[in-house]
Tab-separated table of C-alpha atoms and ligand atoms in Angstrom:
chain	number	residue	atom	x	y	z
C	8	MET	CA	37.907	20.247	-38.356
C	9	SER	CA	38.777	23.863	-37.820
C	10	ARG	CA	39.337	25.208	-34.264
C	11	GLY	CA	36.295	27.325	-34.294
C	12	LYS	CA	33.903	24.580	-35.260
C	13	HIS	CA	35.583	22.326	-32.443
C	14	SER	CA	34.986	24.934	-29.680
C	15	ALA	CA	31.433	25.522	-30.838
C	16	ARG	CA	30.626	21.942	-30.651
C	17	LEU	CA	32.354	21.632	-27.149
C	18	LEU	CA	30.176	24.734	-25.930
C	19	SER	CA	26.969	23.044	-27.121
C	20	ILE	CA	27.792	19.950	-25.113
C	21	PHE	CA	28.575	21.934	-21.968
C	22	ALA	CA	25.300	23.828	-22.515
C	23	ILE	CA	23.240	20.654	-22.742
C	24	LEU	CA	24.981	19.206	-19.740
C	25	THR	CA	24.303	22.345	-17.734
C	26	LEU	CA	20.599	21.997	-18.664
C	27	LEU	CA	20.456	18.457	-17.668
C	28	MET	CA	21.973	19.129	-14.404
C	29	THR	CA	19.755	21.882	-13.430
C	30	GLY	CA	16.741	19.657	-13.853
C	31	CYS	CA	13.102	20.783	-13.731
C	32	GLU	CA	11.169	23.256	-11.511
C	33	GLU	CA	10.352	20.820	-8.731
C	34	PRO	CA	13.614	19.928	-6.614
C	35	ALA	CA	14.607	16.579	-7.975
C	36	LYS	CA	14.305	13.637	-5.420
C	37	THR	CA	17.797	12.111	-5.809
C	38	VAL	CA	20.400	10.013	-4.394
C	39	PHE	CA	22.148	13.258	-3.531
C	40	ASP	CA	19.499	14.124	-0.825
C	41	PRO	CA	19.123	10.964	1.148
C	42	LYS	CA	16.409	10.486	3.754
C	43	GLY	CA	17.718	7.257	5.343
C	44	SER	CA	20.960	5.702	6.542
C	45	ALA	CA	21.198	3.105	3.846
C	46	GLY	CA	20.939	5.967	1.257
C	47	GLU	CA	23.555	8.056	3.210
C	48	SER	CA	26.100	5.335	2.980
C	49	GLN	CA	25.308	4.860	-0.673
C	50	LEU	CA	25.900	8.612	-1.023
C	51	ASP	CA	29.196	8.354	0.822
C	52	LEU	CA	30.322	5.837	-1.763
C	53	ILE	CA	29.164	8.047	-4.657
C	54	MET	CA	31.157	10.923	-3.140
C	55	LEU	CA	34.335	8.951	-2.570
C	56	SER	CA	34.316	7.852	-6.222
C	57	ILE	CA	33.582	11.357	-7.377
C	58	TYR	CA	36.544	12.908	-5.205
C	59	ILE	CA	38.854	10.186	-6.689
C	60	MET	CA	37.778	11.027	-10.197
C	61	ILE	CA	38.278	14.739	-9.472
C	62	PHE	CA	41.691	14.156	-8.155
C	63	VAL	CA	42.690	12.092	-11.193
C	64	PHE	CA	41.268	14.498	-13.493
C	65	VAL	CA	42.972	17.594	-11.972
C	66	VAL	CA	46.395	15.772	-11.711
C	67	VAL	CA	46.315	14.461	-15.483
C	68	MET	CA	45.077	17.936	-16.627
C	69	ALA	CA	47.897	19.624	-14.854
C	70	ILE	CA	50.577	17.334	-16.345
C	71	PHE	CA	48.813	17.737	-19.722
C	72	PHE	CA	49.042	21.506	-19.709
C	73	TYR	CA	52.376	21.719	-18.171
C	74	VAL	CA	53.764	19.417	-20.955
C	75	LEU	CA	51.853	21.221	-23.616
C	76	ILE	CA	53.329	24.622	-22.555
C	77	ARG	CA	56.654	23.681	-21.259
C	78	TYR	CA	57.677	21.504	-24.170
C	79	ARG	CA	55.856	23.182	-27.219
C	80	GLN	CA	57.915	23.963	-30.315
C	81	LYS	CA	59.733	27.281	-30.015
C	82	PRO	CA	59.741	29.670	-32.900
C	83	GLY	CA	62.782	28.881	-35.246
C	84	ASP	CA	63.715	25.838	-33.378
C	85	ASN	CA	63.300	22.946	-35.750
C	86	SER	CA	65.525	20.456	-34.090
C	87	ILE	CA	64.060	16.911	-33.219
C	88	PRO	CA	63.888	16.407	-29.517
C	89	LYS	CA	65.691	13.364	-27.694
C	90	GLN	CA	63.992	10.261	-28.759
C	91	ILE	CA	63.297	7.774	-25.966
C	92	GLU	CA	61.657	4.387	-26.028
C	93	GLY	CA	59.967	3.017	-22.784
C	94	SER	CA	60.523	3.893	-19.187
C	95	MET	CA	60.215	1.357	-16.525
C	96	LYS	CA	59.951	4.159	-13.836
C	97	LEU	CA	56.917	5.774	-15.445
C	98	GLU	CA	55.183	2.473	-16.578
C	99	LEU	CA	55.311	1.165	-12.984
C	100	LEU	CA	54.205	4.633	-11.678
C	101	TRP	CA	50.967	4.631	-13.698
C	102	ILE	CA	50.224	0.907	-13.020
C	103	VAL	CA	50.695	1.392	-9.232
C	104	ILE	CA	48.881	4.628	-8.941
C	105	PRO	CA	45.469	3.227	-10.304
C	106	ILE	CA	45.818	0.130	-8.349
C	107	ILE	CA	46.179	2.285	-5.141
C	108	LEU	CA	43.158	4.293	-6.115
C	109	LEU	CA	41.002	1.247	-6.934
C	110	ALA	CA	41.861	-0.302	-3.627
C	111	ILE	CA	40.777	3.048	-1.934
C	112	LEU	CA	37.397	2.595	-3.666
C	113	ALA	CA	36.990	-0.986	-3.540
C	114	VAL	CA	37.423	-1.664	0.210
C	115	PRO	CA	34.592	0.720	1.349
C	116	THR	CA	32.446	-0.271	-1.640
C	117	LEU	CA	32.604	-4.034	-0.671
C	118	SER	CA	32.062	-3.645	2.927
C	119	THR	CA	29.129	-1.156	2.296
C	120	THR	CA	27.614	-3.433	-0.458
C	121	PHE	CA	27.689	-6.416	2.031
C	122	SER	CA	26.371	-4.477	4.994
C	123	LEU	CA	23.495	-3.021	3.053
C	124	ALA	CA	22.474	-6.623	2.050
C	125	GLU	CA	22.289	-7.729	5.699
C	126	GLU	CA	19.461	-10.215	6.432
C	127	ALA	CA	17.074	-9.792	9.149
C	128	PRO	CA	18.292	-11.104	12.438
C	129	ASP	CA	16.779	-14.178	13.892
C	130	ASN	CA	15.429	-12.705	17.064
C	131	GLY	CA	11.845	-12.160	15.712
C	132	ASP	CA	11.785	-8.480	16.322
C	133	ALA	CA	12.917	-7.407	12.880
C	134	LEU	CA	10.439	-6.163	10.369
C	135	ARG	CA	10.597	-8.255	7.339
C	136	VAL	CA	8.811	-7.540	3.941
C	137	LYS	CA	8.759	-10.041	0.997
C	138	VAL	CA	8.803	-7.911	-2.157
C	139	THR	CA	7.814	-9.707	-5.191
C	140	ALA	CA	7.984	-7.861	-8.553
C	141	HIS	CA	5.463	-8.411	-11.362
C	142	GLN	CA	4.968	-7.025	-14.722
C	143	TYR	CA	4.100	-4.149	-13.762
C	144	TRP	CA	3.281	-4.034	-10.146
C	145	TRP	CA	4.826	-4.596	-6.741
C	146	GLU	CA	3.596	-6.960	-4.038
C	147	PHE	CA	4.462	-6.420	-0.515
C	148	GLU	CA	4.012	-9.240	2.013
C	149	TYR	CA	4.689	-8.896	5.829
C	150	PRO	CA	5.081	-12.546	6.677
C	151	ASP	CA	5.159	-12.049	10.438
C	152	LEU	CA	2.247	-9.729	10.491
C	153	GLY	CA	0.015	-11.864	7.991
C	154	ILE	CA	-0.448	-8.821	5.693
C	155	LYS	CA	-0.366	-8.760	1.817
C	156	THR	CA	-0.600	-5.400	0.092
C	157	ALA	CA	0.463	-3.808	-3.242
C	158	GLN	CA	2.068	-0.658	-4.743
C	159	GLU	CA	2.588	1.013	-1.247
C	160	LEU	CA	5.287	-0.300	1.094
C	161	HIS	CA	4.467	0.893	4.544
C	162	ILE	CA	7.244	1.252	6.967
C	163	PRO	CA	7.803	2.656	10.441
C	164	THR	CA	10.364	5.491	10.637
C	165	ASN	CA	13.742	5.037	12.210
C	166	GLU	CA	13.652	1.325	12.070
C	167	LYS	CA	15.591	-1.074	9.701
C	168	VAL	CA	13.126	-2.779	7.410
C	169	TYR	CA	14.524	-5.934	5.883
C	170	LEU	CA	13.557	-6.842	2.411
C	171	GLU	CA	13.563	-10.092	0.751
C	172	LEU	CA	13.299	-9.475	-3.026
C	173	THR	CA	12.279	-11.857	-5.814
C	174	SER	CA	10.404	-11.700	-9.135
C	175	ASP	CA	7.404	-13.628	-10.466
C	176	ASP	CA	8.428	-13.169	-14.145
C	177	VAL	CA	11.488	-11.433	-15.538
C	178	ILE	CA	14.268	-9.281	-13.853
C	179	HIS	CA	13.035	-6.025	-12.054
C	180	SER	CA	15.064	-3.719	-9.865
C	181	PHE	CA	13.962	-1.967	-6.724
C	182	TRP	CA	15.028	1.587	-6.347
C	183	VAL	CA	13.721	4.423	-3.900
C	184	PRO	CA	16.346	7.206	-4.652
C	185	GLU	CA	15.948	8.853	-1.526
C	186	LEU	CA	16.084	5.639	0.637
C	187	ALA	CA	18.186	2.806	-0.837
C	188	GLY	CA	18.493	0.619	-4.005
C	189	LYS	CA	18.960	-0.590	-6.592
C	190	GLN	CA	18.553	-4.112	-6.062
C	191	ASP	CA	17.748	-6.774	-8.680
C	192	LEU	CA	14.704	-9.023	-8.357
C	193	ASN	CA	15.368	-12.270	-10.001
C	194	PRO	CA	12.958	-15.040	-10.676
C	195	GLY	CA	13.754	-18.054	-8.641
C	196	LYS	CA	16.252	-16.221	-6.432
C	197	THR	CA	15.908	-14.024	-3.311
C	198	ASN	CA	18.066	-11.074	-2.743
C	199	THR	CA	18.058	-9.180	0.599
C	200	MET	CA	18.725	-5.620	1.432
C	201	TRP	CA	17.406	-3.133	4.178
C	202	LEU	CA	16.238	0.382	4.414
C	203	ASP	CA	15.116	2.865	6.858
C	204	ALA	CA	13.445	6.359	6.660
C	205	LYS	CA	14.474	9.049	9.274
C	206	GLU	CA	11.367	11.207	8.474
C	207	PRO	CA	7.645	10.464	7.947
C	208	GLY	CA	6.812	10.957	4.395
C	209	THR	CA	6.029	9.428	1.020
C	210	TYR	CA	9.158	8.372	-1.017
C	211	ALA	CA	8.761	7.585	-4.757
C	212	GLY	CA	10.016	4.167	-5.990
C	213	ARG	CA	10.760	2.925	-9.370
C	214	CYS	CA	11.692	-0.151	-11.278
C	215	ALA	CA	15.165	0.449	-12.529
C	216	GLU	CA	15.528	-2.655	-14.898
C	217	LEU	CA	14.123	-2.644	-18.244
C	218	CYS	CA	11.402	-5.311	-17.879
C	219	GLY	CA	8.855	-4.801	-20.699
C	220	ALA	CA	6.621	-2.146	-22.288
C	221	SER	CA	5.453	-0.540	-19.091
C	222	HIS	CA	8.928	-0.703	-17.267
C	223	ALA	CA	8.916	3.146	-16.874
C	224	LEU	CA	5.444	2.977	-15.496
C	225	MET	CA	6.186	0.498	-12.798
C	226	ASN	CA	6.076	2.906	-9.872
C	227	PHE	CA	5.277	2.444	-6.197
C	228	GLU	CA	5.702	4.346	-3.194
C	229	VAL	CA	7.229	3.931	0.376
C	230	VAL	CA	5.028	5.486	2.988
C	231	ALA	CA	7.059	6.018	6.174
C	232	GLU	CA	5.112	6.792	9.309
C	233	ASP	CA	5.827	7.124	13.030
C	234	ARG	CA	5.546	3.640	14.786
C	235	SER	CA	2.031	4.285	16.258
C	236	ASP	CA	0.714	5.381	12.854
C	237	PHE	CA	2.331	2.207	11.249
C	238	ASP	CA	0.746	0.231	13.925
C	239	GLN	CA	-2.628	1.553	13.208
C	240	TRP	CA	-2.100	0.922	9.530
C	241	VAL	CA	-1.291	-2.871	10.435
C	242	ALA	CA	-4.349	-3.061	12.611
C	243	GLU	CA	-6.621	-1.697	9.872
C	244	ARG	CA	-4.836	-4.085	7.315
C	245	LYS	CA	-5.422	-7.144	9.647
C	246	ASN	CA	-9.035	-6.045	10.354
C	247	PRO	CA	-10.209	-4.410	7.053
C	248	SER	CA	-13.842	-3.148	6.437
C	249	SER	CA	-14.315	-5.131	3.329
C	250	GLU	CA	-18.217	-5.935	3.672
C	251	PRO	CA	-20.353	-3.808	1.567
C	252	GLN	CA	-22.990	-1.644	3.332
C	253	THR	CA	-25.229	0.245	0.819
C	254	ALA	CA	-27.232	-1.436	-2.026
C	255	GLU	CA	-24.769	-0.186	-4.622
C	256	GLN	CA	-21.843	-1.634	-2.840
C	257	LYS	CA	-23.512	-4.880	-2.537
C	258	ALA	CA	-24.328	-4.906	-6.305
C	259	GLY	CA	-20.742	-3.812	-6.930
C	260	LYS	CA	-19.419	-6.773	-4.878
C	261	GLU	CA	-21.441	-9.077	-7.196
C	262	VAL	CA	-19.801	-7.638	-10.182
C	263	PHE	CA	-16.576	-7.924	-8.609
C	264	THR	CA	-17.229	-11.799	-7.756
C	265	GLN	CA	-18.242	-12.640	-11.275
C	266	ASN	CA	-15.232	-10.661	-13.087
C	267	CYS	CA	-12.371	-9.952	-10.777
C	268	MET	CA	-12.061	-12.833	-8.030
C	269	SER	CA	-9.793	-14.940	-10.088
C	270	CYS	CA	-6.970	-12.485	-10.094
C	271	HIS	CA	-7.608	-10.253	-7.068
C	272	ALA	CA	-7.984	-10.959	-3.423
C	273	ILE	CA	-9.709	-9.011	-0.856
C	274	ASP	CA	-9.051	-9.934	2.828
C	275	GLY	CA	-11.806	-9.900	5.561
C	276	THR	CA	-14.537	-10.664	3.150
C	277	LYS	CA	-16.868	-13.757	2.989
C	278	MET	CA	-15.735	-14.145	-0.598
C	279	LYS	CA	-13.694	-17.287	-1.201
C	280	THR	CA	-11.081	-15.276	-3.078
C	281	LYS	CA	-7.517	-16.498	-3.392
C	282	GLY	CA	-6.744	-14.747	-6.568
C	283	ASP	CA	-3.049	-13.756	-6.688
C	284	LYS	CA	-2.496	-12.870	-10.445
C	285	GLY	CA	-3.107	-9.148	-9.499
C	286	PRO	CA	-2.630	-6.759	-6.556
C	287	ASN	CA	-4.437	-7.767	-3.229
C	288	LEU	CA	-7.167	-5.091	-3.025
C	289	THR	CA	-7.689	-4.989	0.640
C	290	GLY	CA	-7.933	-1.253	1.705
C	291	PHE	CA	-7.774	-0.160	-1.863
C	292	ALA	CA	-9.607	2.986	-0.999
C	293	LYS	CA	-6.843	4.133	1.192
C	294	ARG	CA	-4.142	3.927	-1.457
C	295	ASN	CA	-2.706	7.078	-2.722
C	296	LYS	CA	-2.627	5.913	-6.357
C	297	VAL	CA	-4.368	3.745	-8.752
C	298	ALA	CA	-1.887	1.171	-10.195
C	299	GLY	CA	0.807	2.933	-8.470
C	300	LEU	CA	0.619	5.654	-11.077
C	301	MET	CA	-2.354	7.887	-11.031
C	302	GLU	CA	-4.014	9.685	-8.227
C	303	ASN	CA	-6.733	7.507	-6.739
C	304	ASN	CA	-9.849	9.304	-7.567
C	305	ASP	CA	-13.052	8.043	-9.223
C	306	GLU	CA	-12.292	9.295	-12.760
C	307	ASN	CA	-8.769	7.637	-12.760
C	308	LEU	CA	-10.275	4.385	-11.420
C	309	GLU	CA	-12.898	4.175	-14.218
C	310	LYS	CA	-9.918	4.980	-16.823
C	311	TRP	CA	-7.917	2.027	-15.367
C	312	LEU	CA	-10.947	-0.365	-15.194
C	313	LYS	CA	-11.955	0.443	-18.786
C	314	HIS	CA	-8.640	0.527	-20.563
C	315	PRO	CA	-5.744	-0.550	-18.385
C	316	ASP	CA	-3.703	-1.233	-21.471
C	317	GLN	CA	-3.908	2.440	-22.574
C	318	ILE	CA	-2.397	3.367	-19.057
C	319	LYS	CA	0.228	0.540	-18.955
C	320	PRO	CA	0.881	-1.116	-22.326
C	321	GLY	CA	1.170	-4.647	-21.898
C	322	THR	CA	-0.386	-5.079	-18.456
C	323	TYR	CA	-2.009	-8.386	-17.599
C	324	MET	CA	-5.100	-6.725	-16.312
C	325	PRO	CA	-7.885	-7.148	-18.894
C	326	SER	CA	-10.002	-4.248	-20.041
C	327	PHE	CA	-13.734	-3.975	-18.557
C	328	ASP	CA	-15.089	-1.435	-21.031
C	329	TYR	CA	-18.032	-3.881	-21.705
C	330	LEU	CA	-19.463	-3.567	-18.295
C	331	ASN	CA	-22.695	-1.374	-18.373
C	332	LYS	CA	-22.722	2.186	-16.555
C	333	LYS	CA	-24.729	0.685	-13.684
C	334	ASP	CA	-22.352	-2.142	-13.188
C	335	MET	CA	-19.290	0.120	-13.476
C	336	ASN	CA	-20.594	2.682	-10.828
C	337	ASN	CA	-21.658	-0.047	-8.536
C	338	LEU	CA	-18.204	-1.723	-8.823
C	339	LYS	CA	-16.629	1.546	-8.094
C	340	GLU	CA	-18.700	2.060	-5.142
C	341	TYR	CA	-17.617	-1.194	-3.901
C	342	LEU	CA	-13.875	-0.458	-4.488
C	343	ARG	CA	-14.258	2.912	-2.867
C	344	SER	CA	-15.668	1.207	0.273
C	345	LEU	CA	-12.588	-0.904	0.778
C	346	GLU	CA	-10.879	0.609	3.748
M	19	HEC	C1	-6.677	-11.630	-15.447
M	19	HEC	C2	-6.313	-11.110	-14.089
M	19	HEC	C3	-7.052	-9.934	-13.720
M	19	HEC	C4	-8.507	-9.710	-13.733
M	19	HEC	C5	-9.650	-10.608	-14.211
M	19	HEC	C6	-8.794	-8.442	-13.061
M	19	HEC	N1	-7.549	-7.890	-12.895
M	19	HEC	FE1	-7.276	-5.867	-11.866
M	19	HEC	N2	-5.245	-6.242	-12.021
M	19	HEC	C7	-4.578	-7.315	-12.591
M	19	HEC	C8	-3.215	-7.056	-12.679
M	19	HEC	C9	-2.091	-8.107	-13.130
M	19	HEC	C10	-3.105	-5.728	-12.142
M	19	HEC	C11	-1.678	-4.940	-11.942
M	19	HEC	C12	-1.481	-4.305	-13.336
M	19	HEC	C13	-0.305	-3.343	-13.336
M	19	HEC	O1	-0.228	-2.436	-12.330
M	19	HEC	O2	0.325	-3.574	-14.461
M	19	HEC	C14	-4.274	-5.290	-11.745
M	19	HEC	C15	-4.619	-3.891	-11.211
M	19	HEC	C16	-5.875	-3.499	-10.724
M	19	HEC	C17	-6.102	-2.398	-9.987
M	19	HEC	C18	-5.132	-1.424	-9.463
M	19	HEC	C19	-4.650	-1.799	-8.135
M	19	HEC	C20	-3.728	-1.175	-7.384
M	19	HEC	O3	-3.204	-1.485	-6.289
M	19	HEC	O4	-3.565	0.154	-7.609
M	19	HEC	C21	-7.331	-2.231	-9.683
M	19	HEC	C22	-8.155	-1.268	-8.832
M	19	HEC	C23	-7.973	-3.536	-10.316
M	19	HEC	N3	-7.038	-4.349	-10.835
M	19	HEC	C24	-9.298	-3.901	-10.233
M	19	HEC	C25	-9.968	-4.887	-11.020
M	19	HEC	C26	-11.307	-5.107	-11.014
M	19	HEC	C27	-12.337	-4.309	-10.467
M	19	HEC	C28	-11.477	-6.309	-11.758
M	19	HEC	C29	-12.723	-6.892	-12.207
M	19	HEC	C30	-13.750	-5.968	-12.858
M	19	HEC	C31	-10.258	-6.870	-12.174
M	19	HEC	N4	-9.292	-5.816	-11.774
M	19	HEC	C32	-9.903	-7.817	-12.838
M	19	HEC	C33	-5.201	-8.421	-13.096
M	19	HEC	C34	-6.541	-8.612	-13.162
M	20	CU	CU1	10.177	-3.843	-13.533
């Protein structure tokens, strides 16, 4: 290949890289801007490895260019340079240096990895959450508080929250770029990790393991609130207003009992529901998103109920496009009343 073509190709690669690194208009929510101490220590590790790589790159490039210029063929000199074969000194040097660099990387990596997987202390004060991943939704259970919810992980700020992660079907991976992760969720096994958030806010979460058709749509949110707001959320979840008030809501509850109870539970209601194939819908009206994905409004809720498979291909929620308009409206009224 000619030199011109070569550098044109290099240039275009750099142009694409620059484009990728600048990202889109919104400031990207990334691991480079952590909002909690688990995320901070993960960023420290990333930076350590980047510094080591930059160091190696600079040293190798310096030697490379030095040799290139210093030992280039001089004009008119056609003699063959001194031929050597093997050098114990050099061989040892480039075995020992990488070993030292890897050790510098390995020691903090191992200790951080283990400390981020720390389990909840046994004193009963720690906030534990059992996270169960399903195709394609997230279940959050607070065993010590008696709460089960979905899609939205509520945590108090400035407290370590200990997660026990497992899967109901295939391997998923829990990732909240600004807070912590990634940690695998394996069926039949429980992994542990902890995270915390230093500021109140809503942090986007993703499934980071290809787990099926809707893997890229398996989103969730971490909602971090001050302790008093969190306690209020807990109180609401424990004592939800799930009983229908208006005639529409009452009729909607009927539709729900006939069609949805086998998969969805709603706490605090007189229904004998123990459905656990789908998200627990207690307090659904207060969730930010429908299915962890779309803004929680009337229109999106209807879209979801009618054609969930068009929103999340391969979802196990069946479509209810056969409900008549009245039933659908009553059902939505009822779901909207679940606070
Ligand atoms: C066969 C089991 C099944 C039945 C029956 C079922 N669902 Fe679902 N539903 C699911 C599953 C599974 C999900 C999670 C889907 C996903 O996100 O991939 C879901 C998700 C939802 C969500 C979104 C929940 C959230 O947290 O954002 C709503 C709302 C919902 N279903 C309402 C209903 C209603 C109303 C009915 C009855 C008309 C119903 N479902 C019947 C399985 C079921
Ligand atoms: Cu997944």
